[in-house]
Coordinates of C-alpha atoms in Angstrom, one line a residue:
Chain V
X1 CA -118.0 8.8 75.4
X2 CA -117.4 8.2 71.7
X3 CA -119.3 5.0 71.6
X4 CA -118.2 1.9 69.7
X5 CA -116.0 2.9 66.8
X6 CA -115.6 0.8 63.7
X7 CA -113.5 1.3 60.6
X8 CA -113.7 1.5 57.8
X9 CA -117.3 2.6 57.3
X10 CA -117.3 1.2 53.7
X11 CA -115.1 -1.2 52.0
X12 CA -115.1 -2.4 48.4
X13 CA -112.7 -5.1 47.5
X14 CA -112.0 -7.6 44.9
X15 CA -112.7 -11.3 45.4
X16 CA -109.6 -13.0 46.8
X17 CA -108.3 -10.0 48.7
X18 CA -107.8 -9.9 52.4
X19 CA -110.2 -7.6 54.3
X20 CA -109.6 -6.4 57.9
X21 CA -112.4 -4.8 59.9
X22 CA -111.5 -2.9 63.1
X23 CA -113.4 -2.1 66.3
X24 CA -112.8 -0.1 69.4
X25 CA -115.3 -0.9 72.1
X26 CA -116.6 1.5 74.7
X27 CA -114.0 1.9 77.5
X28 CA -114.8 -0.3 80.5
X29 CA -116.9 -2.8 78.5
X30 CA -115.6 -6.3 78.8
X31 CA -117.8 -8.1 76.3
X32 CA -117.3 -7.6 72.5
X33 CA -119.5 -9.0 69.8
X34 CA -119.0 -9.3 66.0
X35 CA -122.3 -9.5 64.0
X36 CA -123.0 -9.8 60.3
X37 CA -126.2 -8.5 58.8
X38 CA -127.7 -9.5 55.5
X39 CA -131.3 -9.2 54.1
X40 CA -131.6 -12.9 53.9
X41 CA -130.2 -13.9 57.2
X42 CA -130.7 -10.9 59.5
X43 CA -128.2 -10.2 62.3
X44 CA -126.0 -13.2 62.9
X45 CA -123.5 -13.5 65.8
X46 CA -120.1 -14.4 64.4
X47 CA -118.0 -14.4 67.6
X48 CA -117.9 -12.9 71.0
X49 CA -115.2 -12.1 73.5
X50 CA -115.3 -11.8 77.3
X51 CA -112.3 -10.0 78.8
X52 CA -110.4 -10.3 75.5
X53 CA -110.9 -14.1 75.4
X54 CA -112.9 -15.7 72.5
X55 CA -115.8 -17.5 74.1
X56 CA -118.0 -18.7 71.2
X57 CA -116.9 -18.6 67.6
X58 CA -119.5 -21.1 66.4
X59 CA -121.0 -18.4 64.2
X60 CA -117.9 -17.9 62.2
X61 CA -118.8 -19.1 58.7
X62 CA -115.6 -20.9 57.8
X63 CA -111.8 -20.8 58.2
X64 CA -111.6 -17.8 56.0
X65 CA -112.9 -15.7 58.9
X66 CA -110.7 -15.0 62.0
X67 CA -111.1 -12.5 64.8
X68 CA -108.7 -11.3 67.4
X69 CA -108.8 -9.1 70.5
X70 CA -105.2 -8.3 71.5
X71 CA -106.3 -5.9 74.3
X72 CA -109.4 -4.5 75.9
X73 CA -109.6 -1.6 73.5
X74 CA -109.2 -3.2 70.1
X75 CA -110.5 -6.1 68.0
X76 CA -110.2 -7.1 64.4
X77 CA -112.2 -9.3 62.1
X78 CA -110.3 -10.6 59.1
X79 CA -111.5 -12.3 56.0
X80 CA -108.9 -14.0 53.8
X81 CA -109.6 -14.6 51.0
X82 CA -112.8 -12.6 50.6
X83 CA -115.7 -13.9 48.4
X84 CA -118.7 -12.1 46.9
X85 CA -121.0 -13.9 49.4
X86 CA -119.2 -12.2 52.2
X87 CA -120.8 -8.9 51.2
X88 CA -122.8 -7.7 54.2
X89 CA -122.8 -5.1 57.0
X90 CA -120.5 -6.1 59.8
X91 CA -121.3 -4.7 63.2
X92 CA -119.2 -4.7 66.3
X93 CA -121.0 -4.3 69.7
X94 CA -119.8 -4.0 73.3
X95 CA -121.4 -4.4 76.7
X96 CA -120.6 -5.0 80.3
X97 CA -120.9 -8.6 81.3
X98 CA -124.0 -8.4 83.4
X99 CA -127.3 -10.2 82.9
X100 CA -129.6 -7.4 81.9
X101 CA -127.2 -5.2 80.0
X102 CA -127.6 -3.2 76.9
X103 CA -125.2 -3.9 74.0
X104 CA -124.0 -0.8 72.2
X105 CA -123.4 -1.1 68.5
X106 CA -120.9 0.7 66.2
X107 CA -122.1 2.2 63.0
X108 CA -121.0 -0.9 61.0
X109 CA -118.8 -1.6 58.1
X110 CA -120.5 -2.1 54.8
X111 CA -118.4 -4.6 52.9
X112 CA -118.8 -5.2 49.2
X113 CA -116.8 -7.9 47.5
X114 CA -116.8 -7.8 43.7
Chain F
X1 CA -136.7 -24.3 65.8
X2 CA -134.8 -21.1 65.4
X3 CA -133.3 -19.6 68.6
X4 CA -135.3 -16.4 68.2
X5 CA -138.2 -16.1 65.9
X6 CA -140.3 -13.1 65.1
X7 CA -143.3 -12.1 63.0
X8 CA -141.9 -11.6 59.5
X9 CA -144.0 -8.6 58.7
X10 CA -143.9 -6.1 57.1
X11 CA -146.5 -4.1 59.0
X12 CA -148.0 -1.1 57.4
X13 CA -150.3 0.9 59.7
X14 CA -151.8 4.4 59.7
X15 CA -150.8 7.0 62.2
X16 CA -152.5 6.5 65.5
X17 CA -152.9 2.8 65.1
X18 CA -151.9 0.2 67.7
X19 CA -149.5 -2.5 66.5
X20 CA -148.2 -5.6 68.3
X21 CA -145.1 -7.6 67.6
X22 CA -144.5 -11.1 68.8
X23 CA -141.4 -13.1 69.4
X24 CA -140.6 -16.7 70.6
X25 CA -137.3 -18.1 71.8
X26 CA -136.1 -21.7 72.0
X27 CA -133.7 -21.7 74.9
X28 CA -135.6 -21.9 78.3
X29 CA -132.3 -20.9 80.0
X30 CA -132.4 -17.4 78.5
X31 CA -132.2 -14.9 81.2
X32 CA -132.8 -11.5 79.8
X33 CA -134.7 -10.0 76.9
X34 CA -134.8 -6.8 74.9
X35 CA -136.4 -5.0 72.0
X36 CA -134.0 -3.1 69.8
X37 CA -134.9 -0.7 67.0
X38 CA -133.0 -0.4 63.8
X39 CA -133.5 2.5 61.4
X40 CA -132.7 2.1 57.7
X41 CA -128.9 1.8 57.1
X42 CA -128.2 2.5 60.8
X43 CA -127.1 0.3 63.7
X44 CA -129.5 -1.4 66.1
X45 CA -130.2 0.6 69.3
X46 CA -131.9 -0.5 72.5
X47 CA -135.6 0.4 72.6
X48 CA -136.4 -1.3 76.0
X49 CA -135.6 -4.2 78.2
X50 CA -138.3 -6.7 78.9
X51 CA -139.0 -7.6 82.5
X52 CA -140.8 -10.6 83.9
X53 CA -143.7 -8.5 85.2
X54 CA -144.0 -6.6 82.0
X55 CA -143.0 -3.0 81.6
X56 CA -144.2 0.2 79.9
X57 CA -142.3 3.2 78.5
X58 CA -144.7 5.8 77.2
X59 CA -146.5 4.4 74.2
X60 CA -144.5 1.1 74.3
X61 CA -145.4 -1.9 76.4
X62 CA -143.3 -5.1 76.6
X63 CA -144.4 -8.4 78.0
X64 CA -142.7 -11.7 78.7
X65 CA -144.2 -15.1 79.2
X66 CA -141.5 -17.5 80.4
X67 CA -143.7 -20.5 80.4
X68 CA -144.6 -20.0 76.7
X69 CA -141.1 -18.6 75.9
X70 CA -142.9 -15.6 74.3
X71 CA -142.1 -11.9 74.2
X72 CA -144.3 -9.1 72.8
X73 CA -144.1 -5.4 72.1
X74 CA -147.1 -3.2 71.8
X75 CA -147.0 0.3 70.3
X76 CA -149.9 2.5 70.9
X77 CA -150.8 5.7 69.0
X78 CA -148.1 5.0 66.4
X79 CA -146.2 7.9 65.0
X80 CA -144.5 8.3 61.6
X81 CA -141.2 8.3 63.5
X82 CA -141.9 4.8 64.8
X83 CA -141.2 3.5 61.3
X84 CA -138.2 1.1 61.7
X85 CA -137.3 -2.5 62.0
X86 CA -137.9 -3.9 65.5
X87 CA -135.6 -6.7 66.7
X88 CA -136.3 -9.1 69.5
X89 CA -133.2 -10.0 71.4
X90 CA -132.5 -12.8 73.9
X91 CA -129.5 -12.9 76.2
X92 CA -128.2 -16.1 77.6
X93 CA -125.8 -15.7 80.5
X94 CA -124.2 -17.8 83.2
X95 CA -120.8 -19.6 83.0
X96 CA -119.2 -19.0 79.7
X97 CA -122.4 -19.0 77.7
X98 CA -123.2 -15.3 77.3
X99 CA -124.4 -13.9 74.0
X100 CA -127.1 -11.8 72.5
X101 CA -129.1 -13.5 69.9
X102 CA -131.3 -11.4 67.6
X103 CA -134.4 -12.2 65.7
X104 CA -134.5 -11.3 62.0
X105 CA -136.7 -8.3 62.8
X106 CA -140.1 -7.0 61.8
X107 CA -140.3 -4.0 59.6
X108 CA -142.9 -1.4 60.6
X109 CA -144.1 1.4 58.3
X110 CA -146.4 4.0 59.8
X111 CA -148.3 5.9 57.1
X112 CA -149.7 9.4 57.3

């Protein structure tokens, strides 16, 4: 299994531009999580999906952030317009929806907004 | 109170030392618990699950105290390769409330 696949690995963009991060979860996993990691705030859960349905998006910082999961094998996190304070590492993770289940992380997208 | 709170660290210990990390969680409905390890500029990876009766995996021992809402990780005979950030993770499940919440992590450096 290839694991959770994220793209791009690195993204540098100018303030005001739209940024789209992509994630392919592990086949058969029905929960998908988007996290953001910064030195100051650690790993923050932005949103998670169960069976492609968004369950909790209370961690999404503001309306500039949106996430979709059109099917079981693909999810996107979009920031529009991007701001310098959005600079962080964004991780996608997937797991099966059972109580004591490991979540597998992708390698992350390192986003820099200048 | 933060959902998951850890010792801020950092911890600097010599090889062979024993080191313990602590973690508290705020939601008494939390049902499963983990320790993850994150190497510098890498993704978090599962180190071990934490079971109610406590569990051991080689040099690593994890314990859970549900009454105090407290989790611990003990590393014995630490190795240089144990240097990493250790993340306490709490999983709420049941109904539609299912998510993994991470502590901010504790940085461990094992010195020769």
